[in-house]
Every structure is written in structure tokens, then in C-alpha cells.
Amino acid sequence: MDTNRGPAPRGLVTGLPDWDRCAVMGVVNVTPDSFSDGGRWFDTTAAVKRGLDLVAQGADLVDVGGESTRPGASRVDEEEELRRVVPVVRGLASEGVVVSVDTMRASVAARAVAAGATLVNDVSGGLADPGMIPAVAAAEVPFVVMHWRGFSDGMNSLAVYEDVLAEVTAELRTRIDAVVAGGIAPERLLVDPGLGFAKNAEHDLALVAHLSELRALGFPLLVAASRKRFLGRVLAGAGDASPPPARERDAATAAVSALAAAQGAWAVRVHEVRASADAVRVARAVEGALRTTRSNEEGAR
């Protein structure tokens, strides 16, 4: 099946609002062990409050996850993930928040959608659970296809590429075709290059540099760079300096948000919202000024 439809408008995803700029997805990790904020929002009440705070700071939607996917992380069992995620999704949706669920399990996705989630963000792109694609197709909600080569406990060994952009693009295209063949409508798909997943800092930077080329897959693009290892490596600089802690990488995250927005990303996924919300709005204003300049130049010819 040919799903290469050419560059897609950044905001057109059936089932989600049509934002006129790069959207900002805030992250709520209902986990004790996430790499940057594990345990901070583990209580349901605290997690719902955090999601509402992110919306107040400028988040357009909130991504709720109950299982850490940091490098080396072990999986939690299904019942525990359900216990963590579903009440938070329900609480945020009841307040009118656009909610995404971050899960690799079909059962969690289905229960979260029933509780009010309107987007399924599966870091495995449906590979971890063979029931995921049928479940999302039946629910008729949007789905994120992320580039993924394996579970967190072994993904570092899979970070081997000759041409990371070409290989990620080809693997995403293959996965998109399988997802569409499985019944999810193309107009409900988003793609994510999977920064940090089976990739080292050099790979991540190369992908960020070529996000506009990934948009040639023909689907809106979600970029999740927030606080990741490659930003720590950049901030550490040359030599033996230690990378700053994850929570000290938010300014660097906002820089990537601006770069992603300028390259046409549909959304950026971030832990701290305000700086990235400002960044994407500045990128949108610059984009508008550029269009005006070009229009004036064409009119003067």
C-alpha cells in the first residue's frame, strides 16, 4: 500500500483540534521511575493537577503514561499500568483537556479511550502488542507511529546505523504501511522519529537536523526531545564534563521545540511547557513574517 502522500499540513489529524501552529504536548508520567520526573506525579490527584497546570502554562494536549520507557527500564504489569493511567485520563478528560495515552498495551489504550483519551501514543508503533492496531482501529482514534527497534532494557545495543535518516525513514514507512493495512485510517496517523530510542546523540542530532525531510513521509510529525540524553551530551560539551541533570535541560528542549516548529512539526512533547509554548509561537510568527515577505516580493515583480 502506498502511504507516501507528500508533506502534510502540520495540524490536520482527524479526531483532534486543528491548531494553526506546532502544538505543545505536555507530559504527565504517573510512574516512580521515569528518567526526569519519576515519582513526582505518582498520586492520581497530583497527576491530574499537574496536567491542568501544564494546560494553564500553554499545553494544547496532555500525554499520560504509566510505564517508564527510559533506557534500561523494566516493564510494569498490565494491572498496575491500568491502575496508574485510567483515573488520571478520566480526571483530565472530565476537565475538558485533550488527552493522549502513552502505552504499548492494547488493553490500556482501550480503557484509556473509554475514559476520555483521544489519542494513542504507542512508542512501539504497535509492535509490542499485536492487539494494539485492531484496538485502535476499532476505537477510531488517532495513533502515533514511532520509530522503535526494541524494548527499553535492550534498545541501546540496537543503535547501529549506516545512514540514520534513510534507515529511520524506511523503517517508519514499513510500519506505517502495516498500521494502515491493519485498519487505522491514514488521516488518523502521526509519526515520531523516536529520538533517544535505539539511537545515540549523533543519531538524534542528525534526525533533528532533517525533520523537514521526515515530513516527506506524508504524515504530521510529533517530536519528543524533552530532556533526553542527547541534549545532556550537547550541554556537557567536549571533554569529560558530566551532562547536566535532566531537569536542567529545559532551555535546550525549548531550542529543539523552536527548530521542530520551524521545520513543520505537528507537535512537540515536553515535560515543562511554558518555554516551548513560547518557542513555537515565535516560530509561527517568524513563519508568518516570511510568508508576508515572499508575498510582497512576488507582488512587486
Short mmCIF file of C-alpha atoms in Angstrom, two decimals:
data_model
loop_
_atom_site.label_atom_id
_atom_site.label_comp_id
_atom_site.label_asym_id
_atom_site.label_seq_id
_atom_site.Cartn_x
_atom_site.Cartn_y
_atom_site.Cartn_z
CA MET A 1 0.00 0.00 0.00
CA ASP A 2 1.37 3.38 -0.94
CA THR A 3 1.03 5.76 2.02
CA ASN A 4 3.58 8.32 0.85
CA ARG A 5 1.28 11.26 0.23
CA GLY A 6 3.75 14.12 0.26
CA PRO A 7 4.17 16.71 3.01
CA ALA A 8 1.07 17.03 5.22
CA PRO A 9 -0.22 20.22 6.83
CA ARG A 10 1.11 20.23 10.38
CA GLY A 11 -2.26 20.41 12.13
CA LEU A 12 -4.57 18.10 10.22
CA VAL A 13 -5.29 14.96 12.23
CA THR A 14 -8.82 13.60 12.12
CA GLY A 15 -10.20 13.45 15.64
CA LEU A 16 -8.01 16.20 17.09
CA PRO A 17 -8.26 20.01 17.13
CA ASP A 18 -6.80 21.85 14.15
CA TRP A 19 -4.13 24.09 15.66
CA ASP A 20 -2.68 26.77 13.37
CA ARG A 21 0.87 26.22 14.66
CA CYS A 22 3.02 23.49 16.13
CA ALA A 23 1.10 22.15 19.14
CA VAL A 24 2.61 21.55 22.57
CA MET A 25 2.02 18.19 24.24
CA GLY A 26 2.67 18.25 27.98
CA VAL A 27 3.88 15.09 29.72
CA VAL A 28 2.43 13.58 32.89
CA ASN A 29 4.38 10.50 33.99
CA VAL A 30 2.39 8.51 36.55
CA THR A 31 5.47 6.47 37.37
CA PRO A 32 8.04 6.10 40.16
CA ASP A 33 10.98 5.64 37.78
CA SER A 34 10.78 7.92 34.74
CA PHE A 35 14.16 9.39 33.87
CA SER A 36 13.42 13.04 34.69
CA ASP A 37 10.40 13.26 36.98
CA GLY A 38 9.69 9.77 38.28
CA GLY A 39 7.55 9.79 41.43
CA ARG A 40 6.61 13.46 41.32
CA TRP A 41 3.10 12.84 39.95
CA PHE A 42 2.58 9.23 41.07
CA ASP A 43 -0.56 10.05 43.05
CA THR A 44 -3.72 10.41 40.91
CA THR A 45 -4.71 13.75 42.43
CA ALA A 46 -1.21 15.16 41.95
CA ALA A 47 -1.07 13.85 38.38
CA VAL A 48 -4.40 15.45 37.42
CA LYS A 49 -3.32 18.73 39.00
CA ARG A 50 -0.05 18.55 37.09
CA GLY A 51 -1.90 18.05 33.81
CA LEU A 52 -4.16 21.04 34.50
CA ASP A 53 -1.11 23.14 35.42
CA LEU A 54 0.52 22.22 32.10
CA VAL A 55 -2.59 23.34 30.23
CA ALA A 56 -2.56 26.62 32.15
CA GLN A 57 1.07 27.08 31.06
CA GLY A 58 0.19 26.62 27.39
CA ALA A 59 -0.09 22.89 26.68
CA ASP A 60 -2.59 22.05 23.93
CA LEU A 61 -2.86 18.41 24.97
CA VAL A 62 -1.52 16.20 27.74
CA ASP A 63 0.16 12.80 27.34
CA VAL A 64 -0.42 10.45 30.28
CA GLY A 65 1.86 7.44 30.74
CA GLY A 66 2.12 4.78 33.43
CA GLU A 67 5.23 2.91 32.29
CA SER A 68 8.74 4.32 32.04
CA THR A 69 10.45 3.86 28.68
CA ARG A 70 13.83 5.26 29.77
CA PRO A 71 16.84 3.23 28.62
CA GLY A 72 17.17 0.11 30.74
CA ALA A 73 13.69 0.32 32.26
CA SER A 74 11.79 -2.87 33.06
CA ARG A 75 8.13 -3.24 32.19
CA VAL A 76 5.30 -2.93 34.73
CA ASP A 77 2.45 -5.40 34.74
CA GLU A 78 -0.83 -4.66 33.00
CA GLU A 79 -2.98 -4.18 36.11
CA GLU A 80 -0.51 -1.73 37.62
CA GLU A 81 -0.36 0.30 34.43
CA LEU A 82 -4.15 0.42 34.28
CA ARG A 83 -4.32 1.49 37.92
CA ARG A 84 -1.91 4.33 37.28
CA VAL A 85 -3.25 5.64 34.00
CA VAL A 86 -7.02 5.32 33.73
CA PRO A 87 -8.04 7.52 36.70
CA VAL A 88 -5.70 10.30 35.54
CA VAL A 89 -7.03 10.17 31.98
CA ARG A 90 -10.60 10.26 33.31
CA GLY A 91 -9.86 13.16 35.63
CA LEU A 92 -8.22 15.29 32.94
CA ALA A 93 -10.80 14.48 30.26
CA SER A 94 -13.59 15.45 32.67
CA GLU A 95 -11.97 18.91 32.85
CA GLY A 96 -12.05 19.26 29.06
CA VAL A 97 -8.36 18.51 28.48
CA VAL A 98 -7.34 16.88 25.19
CA VAL A 99 -5.69 13.70 26.49
CA SER A 100 -3.24 11.31 24.88
CA VAL A 101 -2.36 7.97 26.45
CA ASP A 102 1.26 6.79 26.28
CA THR A 103 1.11 2.99 26.32
CA MET A 104 2.31 -0.11 24.48
CA ARG A 105 -0.64 -2.24 25.65
CA ALA A 106 -3.91 -2.60 23.73
CA SER A 107 -5.89 -3.10 26.93
CA VAL A 108 -4.58 0.13 28.46
CA ALA A 109 -5.23 2.02 25.24
CA ALA A 110 -8.81 0.75 25.06
CA ARG A 111 -9.57 1.54 28.70
CA ALA A 112 -7.96 4.97 28.41
CA VAL A 113 -10.00 5.81 25.30
CA ALA A 114 -13.15 4.71 27.14
CA ALA A 115 -12.11 7.07 29.96
CA GLY A 116 -11.74 10.00 27.55
CA ALA A 117 -8.36 9.81 25.80
CA THR A 118 -8.50 10.96 22.18
CA LEU A 119 -5.03 9.89 21.01
CA VAL A 120 -2.95 6.72 21.50
CA ASN A 121 0.79 7.34 21.66
CA ASP A 122 2.48 3.92 21.39
CA VAL A 123 6.28 4.19 21.42
CA SER A 124 6.47 0.79 19.73
CA GLY A 125 4.20 1.82 16.87
CA GLY A 126 2.03 -1.23 17.56
CA LEU A 127 4.90 -3.74 17.57
CA ALA A 128 4.90 -4.54 21.30
CA ASP A 129 1.30 -5.80 21.43
CA PRO A 130 -0.32 -7.44 18.38
CA GLY A 131 -3.70 -6.37 19.73
CA MET A 132 -2.86 -2.66 19.61
CA ILE A 133 -3.62 -1.93 15.95
CA PRO A 134 -7.02 -3.71 15.93
CA ALA A 135 -7.95 -1.97 19.19
CA VAL A 136 -7.08 1.50 17.90
CA ALA A 137 -8.76 0.82 14.56
CA ALA A 138 -11.94 -0.20 16.38
CA ALA A 139 -11.79 2.87 18.62
CA GLU A 140 -11.32 5.17 15.59
CA VAL A 141 -8.88 7.47 17.39
CA PRO A 142 -5.58 8.94 16.15
CA PHE A 143 -2.41 6.88 16.60
CA VAL A 144 1.28 7.77 16.83
CA VAL A 145 3.65 5.52 14.88
CA MET A 146 7.06 5.91 16.50
CA HIS A 147 10.33 4.52 15.20
CA TRP A 148 11.17 1.63 17.54
CA ARG A 149 13.57 -1.29 17.42
CA GLY A 150 13.04 -2.95 20.79
CA PHE A 151 12.16 -2.64 24.46
CA SER A 152 13.98 -0.26 26.78
CA ASP A 153 16.04 -2.89 28.53
CA GLY A 154 17.94 -3.71 25.33
CA MET A 155 17.47 -0.80 22.95
CA ASN A 156 20.93 0.74 23.40
CA SER A 157 22.50 -2.25 21.65
CA LEU A 158 20.24 -1.61 18.65
CA ALA A 159 21.59 1.89 17.96
CA VAL A 160 23.51 0.83 14.85
CA TYR A 161 23.00 2.70 11.57
CA GLU A 162 24.91 3.39 8.38
CA ASP A 163 22.55 6.22 7.42
CA VAL A 164 20.23 7.04 10.30
CA LEU A 165 17.89 9.31 8.33
CA ALA A 166 17.43 6.86 5.47
CA GLU A 167 17.01 3.87 7.77
CA VAL A 168 14.58 5.55 10.18
CA THR A 169 12.55 6.83 7.22
CA ALA A 170 12.42 3.40 5.60
CA GLU A 171 11.51 1.62 8.84
CA LEU A 172 8.81 4.17 9.60
CA ARG A 173 7.38 3.78 6.10
CA THR A 174 7.23 0.00 6.52
CA ARG A 175 5.49 0.37 9.86
CA ILE A 176 3.02 2.95 8.53
CA ASP A 177 2.04 0.59 5.74
CA ALA A 178 1.42 -2.20 8.26
CA VAL A 179 -0.65 0.04 10.52
CA VAL A 180 -2.82 1.25 7.65
CA ALA A 181 -3.22 -2.33 6.40
CA GLY A 182 -4.35 -3.17 9.93
CA GLY A 183 -7.28 -0.81 9.69
CA ILE A 184 -6.20 2.56 11.08
CA ALA A 185 -7.18 5.35 8.70
CA PRO A 186 -4.22 7.29 7.24
CA GLU A 187 -5.83 10.58 8.23
CA ARG A 188 -5.59 9.50 11.88
CA LEU A 189 -1.85 8.78 11.82
CA LEU A 190 1.10 10.73 13.17
CA VAL A 191 4.77 9.76 13.02
CA ASP A 192 7.53 10.19 15.59
CA PRO A 193 11.23 9.62 14.76
CA GLY A 194 11.81 8.14 18.22
CA LEU A 195 14.60 10.37 19.49
CA GLY A 196 16.60 8.50 22.13
CA PHE A 197 15.09 5.12 21.31
CA ALA A 198 17.83 2.85 19.92
CA LYS A 199 19.78 5.99 18.99
CA ASN A 200 22.84 7.76 20.31
CA ALA A 201 23.39 11.52 20.47
CA GLU A 202 24.84 11.70 16.96
CA HIS A 203 21.79 9.90 15.55
CA ASP A 204 19.36 12.14 17.42
CA LEU A 205 21.04 15.33 16.26
CA ALA A 206 21.03 14.13 12.65
CA LEU A 207 17.30 13.46 12.84
CA VAL A 208 16.57 16.86 14.40
CA ALA A 209 18.56 18.46 11.58
CA HIS A 210 16.39 16.71 8.99
CA LEU A 211 12.89 16.78 10.45
CA SER A 212 11.56 18.51 7.34
CA GLU A 213 12.69 15.50 5.30
CA LEU A 214 10.85 13.12 7.62
CA ARG A 215 7.69 15.07 6.85
CA ALA A 216 8.02 13.74 3.31
CA LEU A 217 6.52 10.54 4.70
CA GLY A 218 3.27 12.45 4.33
CA PHE A 219 2.06 12.47 7.92
CA PRO A 220 2.05 15.03 10.75
CA LEU A 221 5.19 14.79 12.85
CA LEU A 222 5.47 14.52 16.63
CA VAL A 223 8.90 15.39 18.07
CA ALA A 224 9.76 14.22 21.59
CA ALA A 225 13.19 15.58 22.51
CA SER A 226 12.41 16.78 26.02
CA ARG A 227 15.29 16.43 28.48
CA LYS A 228 16.77 13.49 26.58
CA ARG A 229 20.34 12.21 26.75
CA PHE A 230 21.49 13.82 23.52
CA LEU A 231 20.71 17.27 24.94
CA GLY A 232 22.74 16.40 28.01
CA ARG A 233 25.65 15.42 25.78
CA VAL A 234 25.41 18.71 23.86
CA LEU A 235 25.29 20.79 27.04
CA ALA A 236 28.23 18.92 28.56
CA GLY A 237 30.38 19.98 25.63
CA ALA A 238 33.70 18.38 24.78
CA GLY A 239 35.90 16.53 27.20
CA ASP A 240 34.92 14.67 30.33
CA ALA A 241 32.32 17.09 31.69
CA SER A 242 29.22 15.44 33.09
CA PRO A 243 25.87 16.12 31.39
CA PRO A 244 23.55 18.32 33.46
CA PRO A 245 20.65 16.55 35.21
CA ALA A 246 17.52 16.00 33.15
CA ARG A 247 15.61 18.83 34.84
CA GLU A 248 18.32 21.30 33.78
CA ARG A 249 17.77 20.63 30.08
CA ASP A 250 14.52 22.56 29.60
CA ALA A 251 16.10 25.54 27.82
CA ALA A 252 17.78 23.13 25.41
CA THR A 253 14.43 21.39 24.97
CA ALA A 254 12.81 24.70 24.04
CA ALA A 255 15.53 25.26 21.44
CA VAL A 256 14.62 21.96 19.80
CA SER A 257 10.93 22.91 20.02
CA ALA A 258 11.65 26.06 18.01
CA LEU A 259 13.69 24.10 15.46
CA ALA A 260 10.97 21.46 15.15
CA ALA A 261 8.25 24.05 14.71
CA ALA A 262 10.28 25.82 12.03
CA GLN A 263 10.58 22.51 10.16
CA GLY A 264 6.83 21.92 10.20
CA ALA A 265 6.35 19.58 13.14
CA TRP A 266 2.75 18.96 14.19
CA ALA A 267 3.63 18.92 17.89
CA VAL A 268 6.46 18.79 20.40
CA ARG A 269 6.22 16.63 23.52
CA VAL A 270 7.75 18.31 26.59
CA HIS A 271 7.93 17.98 30.37
CA GLU A 272 7.96 21.72 31.07
CA VAL A 273 5.59 23.62 28.84
CA ARG A 274 5.98 27.36 29.15
CA ALA A 275 9.29 27.88 27.33
CA SER A 276 8.34 25.52 24.49
CA ALA A 277 4.90 27.14 24.19
CA ASP A 278 6.66 30.47 23.73
CA ALA A 279 9.15 28.94 21.30
CA VAL A 280 6.54 27.50 18.95
CA ARG A 281 4.61 30.75 18.93
CA VAL A 282 7.73 32.71 17.99
CA ALA A 283 8.44 30.16 15.24
CA ARG A 284 4.87 30.64 13.97
CA ALA A 285 5.27 34.44 13.95
CA VAL A 286 8.55 34.20 12.03
CA GLU A 287 6.92 31.81 9.56
CA GLY A 288 4.12 34.34 9.04
CA ALA A 289 6.59 37.18 8.51
CA LEU A 290 8.47 35.09 5.97
CA ARG A 291 5.27 34.38 4.04
CA THR A 292 4.40 38.08 4.05
CA THR A 293 7.84 39.00 2.74
CA ARG A 294 7.62 36.44 -0.04
CA SER A 295 4.12 37.59 -0.96
CA ASN A 296 5.25 41.21 -1.13
CA GLU A 297 8.25 40.26 -3.29
CA GLU A 298 6.03 38.34 -5.70
CA GLY A 299 3.60 41.25 -5.84
CA ALA A 300 6.40 43.65 -6.73
CA ARG A 301 7.51 41.60 -9.73
#
